[in-house]
XYZ file of C-alpha atoms in Angstrom:
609
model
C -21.526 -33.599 3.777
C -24.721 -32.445 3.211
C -25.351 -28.292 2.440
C -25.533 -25.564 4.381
C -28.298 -23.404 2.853
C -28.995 -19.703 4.659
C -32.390 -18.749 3.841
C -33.003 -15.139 2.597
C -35.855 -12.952 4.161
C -38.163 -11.541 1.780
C -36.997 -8.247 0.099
C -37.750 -7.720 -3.219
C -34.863 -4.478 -3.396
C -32.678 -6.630 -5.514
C -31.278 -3.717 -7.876
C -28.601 -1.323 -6.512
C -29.519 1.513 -8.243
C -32.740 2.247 -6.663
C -31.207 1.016 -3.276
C -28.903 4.020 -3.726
C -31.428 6.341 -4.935
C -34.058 5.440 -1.962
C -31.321 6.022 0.384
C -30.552 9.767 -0.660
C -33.618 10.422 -1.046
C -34.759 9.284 2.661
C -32.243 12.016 4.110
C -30.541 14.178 1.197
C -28.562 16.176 4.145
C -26.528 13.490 5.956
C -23.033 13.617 5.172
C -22.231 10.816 2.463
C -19.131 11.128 1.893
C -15.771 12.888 3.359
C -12.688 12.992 0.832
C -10.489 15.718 3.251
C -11.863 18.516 3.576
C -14.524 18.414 0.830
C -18.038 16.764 2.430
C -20.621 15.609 0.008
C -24.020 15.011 1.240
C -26.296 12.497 0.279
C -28.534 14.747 -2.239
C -25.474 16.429 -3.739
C -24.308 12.899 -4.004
C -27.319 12.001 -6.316
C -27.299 14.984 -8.211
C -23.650 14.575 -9.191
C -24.072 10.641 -9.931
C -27.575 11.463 -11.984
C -25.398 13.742 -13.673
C -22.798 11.350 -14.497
C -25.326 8.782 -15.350
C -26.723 11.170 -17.836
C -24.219 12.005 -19.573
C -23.361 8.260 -20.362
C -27.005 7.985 -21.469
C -26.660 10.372 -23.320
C -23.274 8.786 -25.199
C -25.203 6.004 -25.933
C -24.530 3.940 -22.688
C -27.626 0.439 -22.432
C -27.976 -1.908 -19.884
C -25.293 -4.610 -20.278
C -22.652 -2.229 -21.777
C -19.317 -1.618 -19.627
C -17.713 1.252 -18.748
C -14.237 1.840 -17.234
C -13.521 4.445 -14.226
C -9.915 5.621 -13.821
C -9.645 7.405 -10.983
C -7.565 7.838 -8.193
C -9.503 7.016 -4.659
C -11.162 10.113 -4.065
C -15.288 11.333 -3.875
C -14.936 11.805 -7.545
C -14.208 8.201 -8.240
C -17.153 7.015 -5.905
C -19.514 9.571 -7.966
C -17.986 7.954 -10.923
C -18.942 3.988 -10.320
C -21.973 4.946 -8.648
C -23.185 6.978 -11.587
C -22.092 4.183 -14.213
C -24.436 1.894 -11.991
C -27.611 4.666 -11.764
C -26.816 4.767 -15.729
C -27.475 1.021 -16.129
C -24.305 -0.152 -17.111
C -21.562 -2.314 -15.200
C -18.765 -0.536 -13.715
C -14.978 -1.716 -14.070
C -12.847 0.168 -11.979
C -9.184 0.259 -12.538
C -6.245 0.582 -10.033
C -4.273 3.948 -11.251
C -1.562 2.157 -10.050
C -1.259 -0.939 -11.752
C 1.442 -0.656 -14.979
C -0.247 1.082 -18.170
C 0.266 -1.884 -20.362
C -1.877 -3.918 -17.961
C -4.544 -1.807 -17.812
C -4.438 -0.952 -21.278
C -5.077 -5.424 -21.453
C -8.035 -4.942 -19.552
C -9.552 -2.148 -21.675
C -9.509 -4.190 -24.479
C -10.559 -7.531 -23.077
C -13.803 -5.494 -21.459
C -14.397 -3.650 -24.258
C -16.145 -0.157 -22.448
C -18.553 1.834 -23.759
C -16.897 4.865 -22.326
C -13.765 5.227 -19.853
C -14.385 8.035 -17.413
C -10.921 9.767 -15.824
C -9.335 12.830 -15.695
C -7.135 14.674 -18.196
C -4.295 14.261 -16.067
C -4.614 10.108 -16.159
C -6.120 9.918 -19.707
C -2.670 11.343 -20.822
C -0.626 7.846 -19.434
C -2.663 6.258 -22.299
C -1.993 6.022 -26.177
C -3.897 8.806 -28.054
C -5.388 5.720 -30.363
C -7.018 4.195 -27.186
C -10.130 3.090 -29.243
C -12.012 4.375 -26.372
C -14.624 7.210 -25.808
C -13.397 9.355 -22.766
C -15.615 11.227 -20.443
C -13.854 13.597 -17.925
C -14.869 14.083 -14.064
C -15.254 18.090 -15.459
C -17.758 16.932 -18.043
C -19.615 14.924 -16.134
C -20.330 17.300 -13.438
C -21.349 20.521 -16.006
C -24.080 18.039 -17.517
C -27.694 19.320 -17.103
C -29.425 16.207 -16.744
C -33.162 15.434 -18.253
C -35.753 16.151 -15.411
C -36.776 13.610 -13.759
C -34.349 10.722 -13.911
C -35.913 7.473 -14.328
C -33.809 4.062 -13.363
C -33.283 1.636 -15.936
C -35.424 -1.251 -16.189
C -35.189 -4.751 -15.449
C -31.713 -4.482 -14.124
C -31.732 -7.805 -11.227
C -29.451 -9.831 -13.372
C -27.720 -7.196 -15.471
C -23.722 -6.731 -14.417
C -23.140 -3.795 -12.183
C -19.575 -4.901 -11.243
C -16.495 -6.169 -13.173
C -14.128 -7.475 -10.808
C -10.567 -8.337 -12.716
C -8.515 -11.520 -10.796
C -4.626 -12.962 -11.743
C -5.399 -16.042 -14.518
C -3.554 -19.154 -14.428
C -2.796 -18.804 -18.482
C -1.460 -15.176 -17.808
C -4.401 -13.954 -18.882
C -6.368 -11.686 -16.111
C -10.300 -12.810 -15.968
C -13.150 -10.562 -15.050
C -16.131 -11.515 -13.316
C -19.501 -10.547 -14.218
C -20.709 -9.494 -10.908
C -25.107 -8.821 -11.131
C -26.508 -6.666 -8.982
C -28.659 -9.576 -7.425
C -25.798 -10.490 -6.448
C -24.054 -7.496 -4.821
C -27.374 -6.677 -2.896
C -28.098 -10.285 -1.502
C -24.146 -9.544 0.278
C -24.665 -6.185 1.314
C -28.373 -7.367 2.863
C -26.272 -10.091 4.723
C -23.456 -7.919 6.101
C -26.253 -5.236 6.867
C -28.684 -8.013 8.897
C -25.786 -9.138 10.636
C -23.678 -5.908 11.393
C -25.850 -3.030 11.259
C -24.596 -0.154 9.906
C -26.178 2.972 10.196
C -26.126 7.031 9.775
C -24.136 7.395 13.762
C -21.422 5.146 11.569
C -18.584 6.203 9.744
C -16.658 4.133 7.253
C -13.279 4.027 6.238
C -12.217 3.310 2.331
C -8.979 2.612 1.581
C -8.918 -0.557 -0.538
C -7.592 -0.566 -3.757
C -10.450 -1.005 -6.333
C -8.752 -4.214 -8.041
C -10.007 -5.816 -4.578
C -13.695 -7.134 -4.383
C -13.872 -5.899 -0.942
C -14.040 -2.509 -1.754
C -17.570 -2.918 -2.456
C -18.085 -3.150 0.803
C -16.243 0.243 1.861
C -17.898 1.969 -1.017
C -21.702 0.709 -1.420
C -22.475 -0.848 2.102
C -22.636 2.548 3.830
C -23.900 4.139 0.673
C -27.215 2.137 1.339
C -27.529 2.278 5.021
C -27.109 6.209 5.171
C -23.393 5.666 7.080
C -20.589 8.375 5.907
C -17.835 6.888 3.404
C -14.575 8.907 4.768
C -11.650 8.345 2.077
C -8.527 7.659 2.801
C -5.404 9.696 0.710
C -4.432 8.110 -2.866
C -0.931 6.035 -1.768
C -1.315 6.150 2.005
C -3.641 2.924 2.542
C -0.674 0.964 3.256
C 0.676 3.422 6.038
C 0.046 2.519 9.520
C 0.524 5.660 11.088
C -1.921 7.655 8.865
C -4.716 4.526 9.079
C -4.179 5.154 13.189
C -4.536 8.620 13.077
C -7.498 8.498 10.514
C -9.434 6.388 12.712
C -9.462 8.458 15.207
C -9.204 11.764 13.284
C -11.908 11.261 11.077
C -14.100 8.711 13.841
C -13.879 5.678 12.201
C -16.289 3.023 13.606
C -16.289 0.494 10.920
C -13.204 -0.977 9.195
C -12.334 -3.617 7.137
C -9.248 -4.651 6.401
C -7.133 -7.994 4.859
C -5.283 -9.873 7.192
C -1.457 -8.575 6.512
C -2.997 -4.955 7.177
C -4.247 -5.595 10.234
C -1.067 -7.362 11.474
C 0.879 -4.771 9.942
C -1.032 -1.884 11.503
C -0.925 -3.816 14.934
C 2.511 -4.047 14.950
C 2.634 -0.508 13.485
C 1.525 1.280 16.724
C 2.398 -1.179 19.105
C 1.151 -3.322 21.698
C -0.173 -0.968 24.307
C -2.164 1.249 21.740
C -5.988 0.582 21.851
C -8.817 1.438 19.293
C -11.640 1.389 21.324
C -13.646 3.924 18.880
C -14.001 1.002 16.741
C -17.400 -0.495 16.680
C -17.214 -2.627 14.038
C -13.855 -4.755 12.045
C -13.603 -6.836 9.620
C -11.076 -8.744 7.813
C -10.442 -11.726 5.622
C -8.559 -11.753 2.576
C -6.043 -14.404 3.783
C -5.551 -17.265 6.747
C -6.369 -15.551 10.203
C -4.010 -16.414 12.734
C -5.001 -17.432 16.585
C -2.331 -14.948 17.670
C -3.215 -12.314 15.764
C -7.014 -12.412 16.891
C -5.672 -12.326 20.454
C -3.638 -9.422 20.018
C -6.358 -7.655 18.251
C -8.857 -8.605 21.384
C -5.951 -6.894 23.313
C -6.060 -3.725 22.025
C -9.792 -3.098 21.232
C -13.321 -3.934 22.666
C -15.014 -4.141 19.270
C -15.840 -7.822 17.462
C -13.809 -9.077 14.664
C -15.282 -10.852 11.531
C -13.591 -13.008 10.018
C -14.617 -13.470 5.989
C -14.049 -15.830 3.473
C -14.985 -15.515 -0.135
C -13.708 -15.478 -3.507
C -14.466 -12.379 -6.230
C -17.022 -14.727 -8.349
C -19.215 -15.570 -5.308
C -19.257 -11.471 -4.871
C -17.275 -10.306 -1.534
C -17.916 -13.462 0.894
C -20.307 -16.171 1.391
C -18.759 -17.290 5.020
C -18.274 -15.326 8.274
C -17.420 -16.016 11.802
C -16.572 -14.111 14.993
C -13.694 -15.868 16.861
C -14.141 -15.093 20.651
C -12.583 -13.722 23.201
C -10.458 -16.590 24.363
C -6.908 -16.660 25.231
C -6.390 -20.366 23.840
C -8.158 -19.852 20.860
C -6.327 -22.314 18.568
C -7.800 -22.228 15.066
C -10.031 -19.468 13.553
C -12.403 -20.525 11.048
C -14.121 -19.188 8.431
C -17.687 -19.364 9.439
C -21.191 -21.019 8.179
C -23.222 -20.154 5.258
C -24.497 -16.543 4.758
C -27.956 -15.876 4.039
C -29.045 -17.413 0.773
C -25.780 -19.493 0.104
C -25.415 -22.829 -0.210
C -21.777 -24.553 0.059
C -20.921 -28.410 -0.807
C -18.253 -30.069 0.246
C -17.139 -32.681 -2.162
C -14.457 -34.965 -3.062
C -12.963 -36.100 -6.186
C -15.455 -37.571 -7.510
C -18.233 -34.649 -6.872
C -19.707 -36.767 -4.340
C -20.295 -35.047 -0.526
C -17.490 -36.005 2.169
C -18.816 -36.994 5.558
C -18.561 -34.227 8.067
C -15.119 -33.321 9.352
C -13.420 -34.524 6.061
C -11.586 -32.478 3.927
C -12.654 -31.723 0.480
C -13.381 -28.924 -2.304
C -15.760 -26.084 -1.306
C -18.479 -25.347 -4.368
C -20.369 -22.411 -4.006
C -23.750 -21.603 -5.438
C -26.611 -18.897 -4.596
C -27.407 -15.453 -5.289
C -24.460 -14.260 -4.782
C -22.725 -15.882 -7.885
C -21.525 -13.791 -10.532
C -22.556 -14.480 -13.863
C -19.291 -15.838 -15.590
C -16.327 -14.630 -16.526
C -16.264 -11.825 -19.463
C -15.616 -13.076 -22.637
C -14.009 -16.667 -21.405
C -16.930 -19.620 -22.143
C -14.427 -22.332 -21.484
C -13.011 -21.345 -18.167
C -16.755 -19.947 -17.253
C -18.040 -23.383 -17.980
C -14.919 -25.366 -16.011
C -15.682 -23.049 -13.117
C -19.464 -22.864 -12.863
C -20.902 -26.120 -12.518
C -24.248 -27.407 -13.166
C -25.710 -28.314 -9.436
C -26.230 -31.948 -9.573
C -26.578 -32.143 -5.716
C -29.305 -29.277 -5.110
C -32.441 -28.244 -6.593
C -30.794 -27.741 -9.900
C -31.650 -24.089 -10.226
C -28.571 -22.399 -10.495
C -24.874 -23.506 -11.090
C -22.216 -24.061 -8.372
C -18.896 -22.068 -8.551
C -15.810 -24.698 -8.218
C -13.776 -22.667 -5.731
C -10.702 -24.838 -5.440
C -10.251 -24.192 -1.745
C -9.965 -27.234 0.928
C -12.202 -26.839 3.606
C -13.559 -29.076 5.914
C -16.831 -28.562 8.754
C -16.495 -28.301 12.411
C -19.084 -27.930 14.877
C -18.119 -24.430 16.485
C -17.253 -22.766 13.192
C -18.976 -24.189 10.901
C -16.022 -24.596 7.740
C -12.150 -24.785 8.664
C -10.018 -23.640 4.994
C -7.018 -25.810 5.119
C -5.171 -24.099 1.700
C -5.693 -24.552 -2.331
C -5.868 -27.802 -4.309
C -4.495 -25.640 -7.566
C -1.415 -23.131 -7.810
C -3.128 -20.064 -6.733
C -1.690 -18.534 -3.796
C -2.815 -15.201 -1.716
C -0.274 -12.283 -0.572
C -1.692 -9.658 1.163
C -5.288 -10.346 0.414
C -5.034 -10.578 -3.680
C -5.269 -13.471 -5.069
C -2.833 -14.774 -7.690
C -2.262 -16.845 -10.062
C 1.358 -17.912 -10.318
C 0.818 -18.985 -14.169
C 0.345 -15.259 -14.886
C 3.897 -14.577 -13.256
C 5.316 -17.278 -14.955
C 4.415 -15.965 -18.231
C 5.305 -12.916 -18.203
C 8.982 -13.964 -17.114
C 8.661 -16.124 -20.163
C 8.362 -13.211 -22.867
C 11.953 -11.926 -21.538
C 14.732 -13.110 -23.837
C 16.879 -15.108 -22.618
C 14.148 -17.482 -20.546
C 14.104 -20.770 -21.195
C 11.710 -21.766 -18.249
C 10.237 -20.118 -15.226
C 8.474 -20.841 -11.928
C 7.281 -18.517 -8.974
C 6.039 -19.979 -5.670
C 4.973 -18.462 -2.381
C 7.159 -18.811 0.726
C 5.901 -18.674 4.365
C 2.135 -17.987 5.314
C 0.478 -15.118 6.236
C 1.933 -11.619 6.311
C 5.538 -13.526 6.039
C 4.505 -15.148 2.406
C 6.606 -14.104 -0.005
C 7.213 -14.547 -3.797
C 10.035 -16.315 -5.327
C 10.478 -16.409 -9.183
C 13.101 -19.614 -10.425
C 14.617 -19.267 -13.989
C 16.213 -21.584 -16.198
C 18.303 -19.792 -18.829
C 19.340 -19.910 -22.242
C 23.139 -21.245 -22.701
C 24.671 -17.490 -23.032
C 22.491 -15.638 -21.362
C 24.600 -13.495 -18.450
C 22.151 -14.601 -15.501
C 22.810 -10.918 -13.649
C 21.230 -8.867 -17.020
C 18.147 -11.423 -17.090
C 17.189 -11.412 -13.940
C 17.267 -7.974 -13.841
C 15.330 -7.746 -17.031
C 12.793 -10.021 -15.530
C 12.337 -7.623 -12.671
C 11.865 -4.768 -14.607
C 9.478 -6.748 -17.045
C 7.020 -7.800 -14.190
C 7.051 -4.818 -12.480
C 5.514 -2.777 -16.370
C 3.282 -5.767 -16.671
C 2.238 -6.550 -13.388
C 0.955 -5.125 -10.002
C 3.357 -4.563 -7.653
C 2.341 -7.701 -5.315
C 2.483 -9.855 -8.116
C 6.703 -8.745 -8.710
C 8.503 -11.780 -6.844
C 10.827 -10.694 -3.753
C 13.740 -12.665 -4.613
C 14.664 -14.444 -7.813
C 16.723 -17.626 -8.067
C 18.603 -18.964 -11.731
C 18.467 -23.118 -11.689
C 20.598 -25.255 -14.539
C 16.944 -27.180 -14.580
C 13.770 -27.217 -13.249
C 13.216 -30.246 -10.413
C 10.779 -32.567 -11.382
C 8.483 -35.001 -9.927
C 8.672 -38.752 -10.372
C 5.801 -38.521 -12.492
C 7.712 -35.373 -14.765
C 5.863 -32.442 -13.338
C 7.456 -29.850 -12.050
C 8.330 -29.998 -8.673
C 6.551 -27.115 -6.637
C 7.100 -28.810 -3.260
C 10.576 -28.534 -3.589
C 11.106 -25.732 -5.059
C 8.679 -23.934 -2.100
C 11.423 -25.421 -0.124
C 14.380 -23.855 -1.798
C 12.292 -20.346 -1.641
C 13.508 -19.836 1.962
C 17.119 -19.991 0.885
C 16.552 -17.558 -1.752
C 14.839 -14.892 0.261
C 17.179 -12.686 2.013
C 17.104 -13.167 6.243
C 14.102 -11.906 7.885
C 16.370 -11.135 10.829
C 19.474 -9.259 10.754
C 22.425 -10.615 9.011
C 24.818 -7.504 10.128
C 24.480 -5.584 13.022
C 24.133 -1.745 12.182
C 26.547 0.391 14.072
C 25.125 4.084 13.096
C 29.019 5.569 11.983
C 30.451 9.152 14.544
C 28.977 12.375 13.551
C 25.751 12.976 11.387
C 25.917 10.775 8.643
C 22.557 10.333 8.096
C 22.794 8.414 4.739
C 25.037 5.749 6.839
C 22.911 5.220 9.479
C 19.696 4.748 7.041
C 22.377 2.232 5.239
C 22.960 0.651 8.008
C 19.064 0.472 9.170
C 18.137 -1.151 6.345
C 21.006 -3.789 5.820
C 19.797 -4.988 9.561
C 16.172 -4.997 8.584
C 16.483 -6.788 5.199
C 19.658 -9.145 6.202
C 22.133 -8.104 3.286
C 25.492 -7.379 4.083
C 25.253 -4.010 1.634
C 22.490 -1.475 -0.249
C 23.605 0.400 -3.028
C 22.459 4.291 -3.119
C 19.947 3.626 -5.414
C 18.784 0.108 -4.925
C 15.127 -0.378 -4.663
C 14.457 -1.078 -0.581
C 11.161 -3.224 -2.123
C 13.497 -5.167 -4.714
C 15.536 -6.516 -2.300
C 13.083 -7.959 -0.521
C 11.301 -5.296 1.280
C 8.046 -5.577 2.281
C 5.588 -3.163 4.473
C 6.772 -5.037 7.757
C 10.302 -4.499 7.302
C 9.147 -1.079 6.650
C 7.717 -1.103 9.910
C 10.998 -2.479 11.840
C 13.240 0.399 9.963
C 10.969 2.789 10.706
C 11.208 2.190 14.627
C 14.751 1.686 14.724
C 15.343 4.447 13.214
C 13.144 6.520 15.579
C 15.235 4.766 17.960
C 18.617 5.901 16.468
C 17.839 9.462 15.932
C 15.454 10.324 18.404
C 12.665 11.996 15.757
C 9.568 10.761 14.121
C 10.341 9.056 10.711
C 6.488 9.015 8.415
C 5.895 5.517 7.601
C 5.295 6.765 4.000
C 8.849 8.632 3.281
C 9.662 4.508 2.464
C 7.261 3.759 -0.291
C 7.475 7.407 -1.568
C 11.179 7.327 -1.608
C 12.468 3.562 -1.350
C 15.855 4.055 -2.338
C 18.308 5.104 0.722
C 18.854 8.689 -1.978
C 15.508 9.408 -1.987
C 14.701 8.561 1.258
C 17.715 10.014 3.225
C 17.133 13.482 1.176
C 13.050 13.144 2.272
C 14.269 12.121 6.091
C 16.313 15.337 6.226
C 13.634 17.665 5.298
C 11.297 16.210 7.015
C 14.096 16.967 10.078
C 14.706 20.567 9.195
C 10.791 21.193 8.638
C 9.793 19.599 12.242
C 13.341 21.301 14.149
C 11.740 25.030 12.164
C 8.441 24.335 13.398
């Protein structure tokens, strides 16, 4: 196949520091941003990021440093990236919620300048951190110098660094310039046009590329940024009532959000305020674009893109048709160029399937501190003009007429659940460090919102497989993300093997399903006489998760719980007791304790009121 090349229209605003500073300036009194009831507009905006950018200046901060922002979703935390970006250095945003240990990784593999946070979060780290920390407090009481000038020469400096799962257990960050991030938000503008009427919704966790897009995309185009609650992004119920609360008209979400919040609120619920979604992340289903079409007039992008190609370099708009039967992933953006090549390196004729390599503006620089894997991943362009490298993406696409590439899965052992990517080498190390592991393997299980993690062990001789798998558990869930802590885990006398030696992955993908508990109800629940309300919860969630028993104080998320079978025990629970259970009393409180005490408060406060 032959490449698709976008061309780029001529714009010379390749910097996204003065983008932002042009844009507050052209109308310092819109509203830029809405965190609940607190309303920033676009010149107190700029004041508080020139003040934040000052004060790093100040500490010594220069073009090509790094400096970390831990902050919980809030204005503060978009005034903190944004002013590490006016400042000239390259933000790297951490998830408050990931484990300490993790994060405390990162920080030492990026190396900041400065971390800026809050009191409150700096004390969850060592007092030895070996990093200078800036609060949100001092930030804002800095008088900054008069006037503020931009850095210089900043086109191919980092502005973002974007951390992804490693295959050697190692996370990698990507060296994202700001090229790079305007030559995407330029496309998504030209083709989606965003603009001051809009308001945007962010709720994506910053570990995710595509919160670039919910932050800096309206930033730039003058459209309000309203923030969604710290913890709540995952909660249907307050997305729904958000949307329309707050007048959402542009949305983005990953694919397992947007069938979770469809199913969420039901089939006869429409969002016709929506102007604007987008999603991506993950394989879009034909089904799940016709029940979107269903329940809302506006258009639906479809994305495709990893982290080091910054955001996406495909999109396409499946259409309104009831036998839609694939959904691709779209053509070329503006200013990308894609190959499609086999084994070899050479191009595949059209229509045959073969590794996508991705080159253009949008490519980040590297990966932080990791030549090897920078130079195994970033190719010199020996099909092209030869200007610029191509990214090796390791996805197998194919072309088709209509739209344009078709993704047909991974040719390494990274997998996808809900939207992050992961690399299953990083689970299986960790599992490693626990004593008692001899050997361990995680695959995914199902596709779509219904994949699933499963971790296999092989033990020592007199390790007590109960106390190791439980230590396992505990030991991904300090070390890792939540998403990346298998559902189910599974102890094997051996690891299968191929005829060739290698561990077998196929089979053991096919074992996966056995080890996952029932996605359909193993017991029925019979809620007991009388007002046992701890019972009937029991009972609720042994039907949801198929388990014949839950302990008080077992974890509803351990035992393989996910945010759709918080969904179904939500609703049948509704059902049961004829009141509205919040979504979020389950991932607040996911032991039937917690969450029976929460559920009968929540009763008394809404039978008082």
């Amino acid at each position: 196949m032959a490449s698709t090349t976008a061309t780029l229209l001529d714009d010379d605003r390749r910097r996204l520091d003065t983008l932002l500073l042009s844009r507050w300036d052209a109308d310092p009194a819109h509203p830029a941003v809405v965190d609940g009831d607190r309303v920033l507009t676009a010149g107190e905006l700029r004041d508080r990021t020139v003040r934040v950018a000052s004060l790093l200046r100040g500490r010594g901060v220069r073009p090509g440093d790094r400096v970390a922002v831990y902050l919980e979703r809030s204005a503060d935390f978009v005034i903190g990236v944004t002013g590490v970006v006016l400042a000239g250095a390259a933000q790297v945003a951490f998830d408050v919620n990931d484990p300490v240990a993790r994060t405390l990784d990162m920080l030492a593999d990026c190396e900041p300048r400065l971390l800026v946070t809050t009191p409150e979060l700096r004390s969850r780290f060592p007092a030895d951190l070996g990093v200078e920390v800036v609060t949100v407090a001092e930030c804002a009481a800095t008088e900054p110098a008069e006037p503020f000038e931009p850095a210089a020469d900043l086109d191919e400096q980092p502005a973002v660094v974007i951390y992804t799962s490693g295959s050697t257990g190692r996370p990698k960050a990507s060296l994202i310039p700001h090229r790079a991030v305007t030559t995407r938000l330029r496309a998504l503008q030209r083709s989606h046009g965003l603009g001051p009427s809009d308001r945007m919704l962010h709720h994506t966790a910053c570990s995710f590329d595509m919160f670039l897009i919910e932050v800096y995309w309206p930033l730039i185009t003058g459209t309000t940024v309203v923030i969604a609650a710290p913890g709540r992004q995952r909660d249907a119920d307050y997305l729904a009532e958000t949307i329309r609360s707050a007048e959402i008209s542009v949305f983005y979400c990953v694919v397992s959000l947007l069938e979770l919040f469809l199913l969420a609120r039901g089939p006869e619920e429409r969002f016709d305020g929506l102007r604007r979604v987008l999603t991506g992340g993950e394989p879009l289903a034909p089904e799940l674009v016709r029940r979107f079409h269903a329940q809302s007039t506006a258009p639906l992008t479809n994305l495709y893109g990893p982290s080091e190609c910054t955001i996406y370099c495909t999109a396409w708009v499946p259409p309104r048709d009831p036998d839609l039967d694939t959904v691709y992933i779209g053509p070329a953006i503006e200013d990308t160029t894609l190959w499609i090549l086999d084994e070899d390196g050479k191009p595949v004729p059209d229509g045959e399937p073969g590794e996508l390599y991705i080159g253009g503006a949008g490519l980040a620089l590297g990966y932080l501190n990791r030549p090897e894997l920078t130079a195994e991943r970033f190719v010199p362009d020996h099909l092209g003009d030869g200007t610029g490298p191509l990214y090796r993406s390791g996805d197998l696409v194919r072309t088709h007429p209509v739209g344009g590439l078709e993704f047909l899965g991974r040719v390494d052992l990274q997998v996808k659940i809900r939207g992050y990517r992961i690399e299953l080498g990083e689970i299986e190390s960790a599992a490693l460090r626990v004593p008692g592991v001899r050997q361990a393997a995680a695959v995914a299980h199902g596709r779509g919102s219904d994949a699933r993690l499963v971790g296999f062990l092989v033990l020592e001789a007199d390790a007590v497989p109960e106390a190791v798998t439980a230590a396992v558990r505990r030991a991904l869930r300090d070390a890792l993300p939540s998403y990346m802590v298998p559902a189910s885990f599974a102890t094997l006398a051996a690891m299968p093997l191929t005829a060739n030696g290698k561990l077998d992955r196929a089979l053991l993908t096919e074992q996966a399903g056995e080890v996952l508990p029932a996605t359909t109800a193993a017991v029925e629940a019979r809620p007991p006489a009388g007002d046992d309300l701890a019972a009937v919860v029991t009972g609720v969630w042994c039907e949801v998760l198929g388990v014949p028993a839950i302990g008080p104080d077992d974890d509803f998320f351990d035992i393989g719980g996910d945010s759709f079978k918080v969904v179904r025990a939500v609703r049948k629970l509704e059902a049961l007791l004829g009141v509205e259970v919040p979504m979020d009393l389950a991932f607040d409180e996911p032991t039937v304790t917690g969450f029976t005490a929460a559920l009968a408060e929540h009763r008394v406060e809404g039978s008082a009121r």
